PDB file of C-alpha atoms in Angstrom:
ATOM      1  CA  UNK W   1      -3.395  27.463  16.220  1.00  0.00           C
ATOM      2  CA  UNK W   2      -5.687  25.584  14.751  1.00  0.00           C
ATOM      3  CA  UNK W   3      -4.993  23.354  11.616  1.00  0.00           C
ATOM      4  CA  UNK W   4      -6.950  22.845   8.822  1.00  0.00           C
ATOM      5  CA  UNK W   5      -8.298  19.473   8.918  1.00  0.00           C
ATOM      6  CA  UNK W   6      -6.992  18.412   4.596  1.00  0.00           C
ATOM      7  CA  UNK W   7      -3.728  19.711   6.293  1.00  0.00           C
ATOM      8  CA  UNK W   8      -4.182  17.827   9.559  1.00  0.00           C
ATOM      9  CA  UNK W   9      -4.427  14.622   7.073  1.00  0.00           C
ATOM     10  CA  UNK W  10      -2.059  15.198   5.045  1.00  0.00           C
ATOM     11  CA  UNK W  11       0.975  15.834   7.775  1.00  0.00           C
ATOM     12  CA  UNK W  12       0.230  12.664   9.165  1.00  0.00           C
ATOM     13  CA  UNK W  13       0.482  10.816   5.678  1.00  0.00           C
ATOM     14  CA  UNK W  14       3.991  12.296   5.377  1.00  0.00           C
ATOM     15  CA  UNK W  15       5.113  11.706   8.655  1.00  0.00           C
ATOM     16  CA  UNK W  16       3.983   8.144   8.176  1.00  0.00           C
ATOM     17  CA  UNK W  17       5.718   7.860   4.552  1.00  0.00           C
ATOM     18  CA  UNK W  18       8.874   9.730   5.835  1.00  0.00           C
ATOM     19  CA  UNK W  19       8.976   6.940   8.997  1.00  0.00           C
ATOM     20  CA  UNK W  20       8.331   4.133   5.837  1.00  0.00           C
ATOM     21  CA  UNK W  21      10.753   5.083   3.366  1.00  0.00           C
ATOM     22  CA  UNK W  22      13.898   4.463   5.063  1.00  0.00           C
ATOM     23  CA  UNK W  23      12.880   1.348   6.136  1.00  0.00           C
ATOM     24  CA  UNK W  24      11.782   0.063   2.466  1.00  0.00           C
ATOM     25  CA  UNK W  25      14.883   1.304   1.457  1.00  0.00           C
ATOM     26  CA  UNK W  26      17.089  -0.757   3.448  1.00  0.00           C
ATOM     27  CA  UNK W  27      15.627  -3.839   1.491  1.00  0.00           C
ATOM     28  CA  UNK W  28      15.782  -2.352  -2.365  1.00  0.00           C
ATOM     29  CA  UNK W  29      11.863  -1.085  -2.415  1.00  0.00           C
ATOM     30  CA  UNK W  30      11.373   2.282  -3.767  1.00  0.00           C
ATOM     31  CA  UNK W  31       8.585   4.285  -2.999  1.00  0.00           C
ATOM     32  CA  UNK W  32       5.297   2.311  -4.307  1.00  0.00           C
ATOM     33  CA  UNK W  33       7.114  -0.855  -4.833  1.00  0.00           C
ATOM     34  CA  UNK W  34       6.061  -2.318  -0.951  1.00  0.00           C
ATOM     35  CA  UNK W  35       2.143  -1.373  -1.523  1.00  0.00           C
ATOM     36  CA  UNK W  36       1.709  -2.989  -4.651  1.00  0.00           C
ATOM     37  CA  UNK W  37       3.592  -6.324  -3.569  1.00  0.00           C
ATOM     38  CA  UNK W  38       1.747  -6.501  -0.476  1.00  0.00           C
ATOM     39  CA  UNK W  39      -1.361  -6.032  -2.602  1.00  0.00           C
ATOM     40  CA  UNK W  40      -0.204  -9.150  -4.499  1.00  0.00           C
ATOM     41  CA  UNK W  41       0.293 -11.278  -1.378  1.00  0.00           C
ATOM     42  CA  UNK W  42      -3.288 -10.121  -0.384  1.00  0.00           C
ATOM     43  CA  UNK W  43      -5.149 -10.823  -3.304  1.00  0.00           C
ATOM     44  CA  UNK W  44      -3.053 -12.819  -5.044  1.00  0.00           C
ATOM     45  CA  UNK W  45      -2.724 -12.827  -9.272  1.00  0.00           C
ATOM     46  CA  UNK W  46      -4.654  -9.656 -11.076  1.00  0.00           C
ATOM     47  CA  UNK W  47      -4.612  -7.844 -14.264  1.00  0.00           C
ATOM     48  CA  UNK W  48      -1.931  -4.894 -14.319  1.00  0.00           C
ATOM     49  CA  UNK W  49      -4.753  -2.359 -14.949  1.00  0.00           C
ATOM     50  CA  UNK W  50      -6.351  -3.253 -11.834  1.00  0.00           C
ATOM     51  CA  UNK W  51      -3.422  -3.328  -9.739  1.00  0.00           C
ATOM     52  CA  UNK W  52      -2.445   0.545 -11.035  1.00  0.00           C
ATOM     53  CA  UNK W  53      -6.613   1.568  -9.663  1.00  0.00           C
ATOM     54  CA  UNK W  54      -6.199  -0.491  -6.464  1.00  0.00           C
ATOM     55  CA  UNK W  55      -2.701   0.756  -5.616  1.00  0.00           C
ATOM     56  CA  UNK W  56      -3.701   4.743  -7.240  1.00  0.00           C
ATOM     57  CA  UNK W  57      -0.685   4.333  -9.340  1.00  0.00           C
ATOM     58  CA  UNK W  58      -0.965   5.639 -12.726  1.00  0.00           C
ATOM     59  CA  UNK W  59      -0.373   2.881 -15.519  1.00  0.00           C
ATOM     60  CA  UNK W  60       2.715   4.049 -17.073  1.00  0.00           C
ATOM     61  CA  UNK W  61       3.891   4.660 -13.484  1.00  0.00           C
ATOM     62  CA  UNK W  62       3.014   0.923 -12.100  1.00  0.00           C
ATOM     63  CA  UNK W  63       4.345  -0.399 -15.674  1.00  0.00           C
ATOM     64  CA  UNK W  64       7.793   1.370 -15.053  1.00  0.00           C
ATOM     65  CA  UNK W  65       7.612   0.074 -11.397  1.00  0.00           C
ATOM     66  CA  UNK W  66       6.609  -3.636 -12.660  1.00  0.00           C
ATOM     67  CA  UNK W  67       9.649  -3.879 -15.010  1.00  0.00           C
ATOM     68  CA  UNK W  68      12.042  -3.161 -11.730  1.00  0.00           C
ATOM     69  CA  UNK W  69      10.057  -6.014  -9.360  1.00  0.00           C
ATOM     70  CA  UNK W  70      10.348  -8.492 -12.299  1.00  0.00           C
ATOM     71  CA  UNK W  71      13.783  -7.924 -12.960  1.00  0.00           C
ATOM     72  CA  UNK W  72      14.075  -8.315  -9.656  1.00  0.00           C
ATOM     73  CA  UNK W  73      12.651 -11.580  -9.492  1.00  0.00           C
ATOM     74  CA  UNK W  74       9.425 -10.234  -6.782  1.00  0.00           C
ATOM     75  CA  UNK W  75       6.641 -10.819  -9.370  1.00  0.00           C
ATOM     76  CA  UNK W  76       6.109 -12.923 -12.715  1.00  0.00           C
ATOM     77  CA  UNK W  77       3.702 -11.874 -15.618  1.00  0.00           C
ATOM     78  CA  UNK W  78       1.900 -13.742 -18.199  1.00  0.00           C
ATOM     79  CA  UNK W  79      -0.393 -12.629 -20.813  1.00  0.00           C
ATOM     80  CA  UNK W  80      -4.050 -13.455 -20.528  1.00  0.00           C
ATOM     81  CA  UNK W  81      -6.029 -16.187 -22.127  1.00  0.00           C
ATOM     82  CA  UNK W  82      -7.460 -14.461 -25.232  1.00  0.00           C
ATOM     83  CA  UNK W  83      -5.651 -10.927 -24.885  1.00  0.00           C
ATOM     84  CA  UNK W  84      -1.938 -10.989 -24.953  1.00  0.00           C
ATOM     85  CA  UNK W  85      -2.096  -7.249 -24.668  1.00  0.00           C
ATOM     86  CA  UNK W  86      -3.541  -7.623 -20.972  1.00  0.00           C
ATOM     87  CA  UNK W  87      -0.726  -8.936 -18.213  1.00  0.00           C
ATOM     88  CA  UNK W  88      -1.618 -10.634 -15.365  1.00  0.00           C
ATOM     89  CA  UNK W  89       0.615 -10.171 -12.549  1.00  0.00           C
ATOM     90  CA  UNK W  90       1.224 -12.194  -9.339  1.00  0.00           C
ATOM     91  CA  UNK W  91       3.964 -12.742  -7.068  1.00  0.00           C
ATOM     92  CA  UNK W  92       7.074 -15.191  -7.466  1.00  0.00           C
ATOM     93  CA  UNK W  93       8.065 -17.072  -4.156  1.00  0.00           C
ATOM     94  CA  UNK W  94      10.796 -14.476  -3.360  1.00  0.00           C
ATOM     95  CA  UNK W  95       8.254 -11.567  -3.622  1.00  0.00           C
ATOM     96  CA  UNK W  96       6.234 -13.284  -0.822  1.00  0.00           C
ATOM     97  CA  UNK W  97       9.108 -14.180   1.011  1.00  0.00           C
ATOM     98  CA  UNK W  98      10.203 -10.557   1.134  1.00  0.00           C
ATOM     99  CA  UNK W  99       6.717  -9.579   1.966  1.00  0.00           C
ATOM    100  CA  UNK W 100       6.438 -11.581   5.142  1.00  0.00           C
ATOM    101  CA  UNK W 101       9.736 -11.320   6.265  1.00  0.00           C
ATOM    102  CA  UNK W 102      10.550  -8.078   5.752  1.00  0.00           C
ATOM    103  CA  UNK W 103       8.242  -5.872   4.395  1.00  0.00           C
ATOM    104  CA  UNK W 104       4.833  -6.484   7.129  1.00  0.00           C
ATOM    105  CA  UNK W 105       7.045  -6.341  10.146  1.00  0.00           C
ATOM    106  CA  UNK W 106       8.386  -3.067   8.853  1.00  0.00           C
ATOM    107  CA  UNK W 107       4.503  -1.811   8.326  1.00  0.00           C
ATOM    108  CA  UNK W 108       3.790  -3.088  11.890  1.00  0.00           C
ATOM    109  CA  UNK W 109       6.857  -1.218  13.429  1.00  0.00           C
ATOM    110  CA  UNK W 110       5.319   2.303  11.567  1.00  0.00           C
ATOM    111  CA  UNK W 111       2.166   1.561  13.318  1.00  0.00           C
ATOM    112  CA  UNK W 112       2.947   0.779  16.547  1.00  0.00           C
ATOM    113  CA  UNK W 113       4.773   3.898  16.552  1.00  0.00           C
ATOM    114  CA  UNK W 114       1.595   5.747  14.922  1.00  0.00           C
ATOM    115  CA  UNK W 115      -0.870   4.168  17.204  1.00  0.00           C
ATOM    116  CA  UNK W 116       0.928   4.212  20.517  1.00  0.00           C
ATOM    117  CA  UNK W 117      -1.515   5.100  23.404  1.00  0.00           C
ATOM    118  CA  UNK W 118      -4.571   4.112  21.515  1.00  0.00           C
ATOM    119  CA  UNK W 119      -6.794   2.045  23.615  1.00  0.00           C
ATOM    120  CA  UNK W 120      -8.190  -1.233  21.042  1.00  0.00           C
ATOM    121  CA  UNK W 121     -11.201   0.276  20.799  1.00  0.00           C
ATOM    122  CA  UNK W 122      -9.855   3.910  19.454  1.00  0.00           C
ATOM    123  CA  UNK W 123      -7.826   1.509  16.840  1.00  0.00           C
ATOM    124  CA  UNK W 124     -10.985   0.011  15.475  1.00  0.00           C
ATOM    125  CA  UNK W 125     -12.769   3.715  15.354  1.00  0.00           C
ATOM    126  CA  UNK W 126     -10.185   5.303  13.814  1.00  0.00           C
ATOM    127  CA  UNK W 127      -9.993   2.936  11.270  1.00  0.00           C
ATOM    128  CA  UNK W 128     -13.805   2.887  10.632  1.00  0.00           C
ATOM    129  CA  UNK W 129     -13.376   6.763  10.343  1.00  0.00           C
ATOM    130  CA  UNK W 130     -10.795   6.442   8.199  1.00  0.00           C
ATOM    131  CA  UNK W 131     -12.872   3.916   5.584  1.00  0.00           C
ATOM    132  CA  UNK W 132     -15.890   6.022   6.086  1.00  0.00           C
ATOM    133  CA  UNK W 133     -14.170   9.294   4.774  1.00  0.00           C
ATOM    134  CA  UNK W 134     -12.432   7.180   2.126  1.00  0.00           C
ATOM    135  CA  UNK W 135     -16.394   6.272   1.098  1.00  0.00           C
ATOM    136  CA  UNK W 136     -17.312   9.602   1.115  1.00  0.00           C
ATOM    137  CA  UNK W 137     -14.626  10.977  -1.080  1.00  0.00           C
ATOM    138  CA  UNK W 138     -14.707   8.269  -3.466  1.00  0.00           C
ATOM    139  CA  UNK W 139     -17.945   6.758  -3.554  1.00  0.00           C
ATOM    140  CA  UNK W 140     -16.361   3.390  -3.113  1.00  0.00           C
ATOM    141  CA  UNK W 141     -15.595   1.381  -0.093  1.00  0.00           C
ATOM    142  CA  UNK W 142     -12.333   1.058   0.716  1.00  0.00           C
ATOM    143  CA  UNK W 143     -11.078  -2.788  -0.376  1.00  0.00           C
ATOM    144  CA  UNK W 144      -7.445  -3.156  -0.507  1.00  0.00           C
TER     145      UNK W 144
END
């Protein structure tokens, strides 16, 4: 039987989250929580509104999900030179902690799993197929 390829995609994505999950869980992240702080140790401080359109969280979503990681002591925000309505958001030195220690060997251990048997160079196509669809559905590149 052949599958659909949207379906094809998306059974992989929840396999992938559903391998993820548990593993966030053991160390307090709910779902959404890991992506956005290892957003933050990539590119360091940025305005909430651009952390909810990199991480395709929706802003009262990411704002809901903030309050938890600051009250949690992961990230720190501070209003903006010349807009206290705008917050800009960065990591505290337990969020990167818990982002090296815990939460990027967790991501490795999903994709060793999800890329076992791939030669190198079927790693490096797959992933260029994978930004090249992203481009084509979004008109963007993909920058994470």
């Amino acid at each position: 039987m052949e599958i659909p390829f949207n379906l094809l995609i998306l059974k992989v994505f929840h396999a992938q989250k559903n391998r993820e999950r548990p593993l966030m869980a053991e160390i307090g992240l709910s779902p959404g929580q890991p992506k956005v702080l290892a957003f933050l140790s990539i590119h360091g401080k940025c305005l909430q509104k651009e952390l909810a359109a990199a991480c395709d969280i929706e802003p009262t979503t990411i704002s809901k999900m903030l309050n938890s990681l600051e009250e949690n002591g992961l990230i720190c925000r501070s209003a903006l030179a010349g807009d206290k309505r705008a917050a800009v958001i960065g990591l505290t030195n337990k969020g990167y902690a818990l982002v090296e220690q815990e939460i990027l060997p967790r991501y490795h251990s999903v994709n060793t799993v999800s890329l076992t048997d791939f030669t190198p160079d079927e790693k490096r196509r797959f992933e260029e197929y994978l930004r090249h669809m992203y481009a084509n559905l979004t008109g963007t590149p993909l920058d994470f």
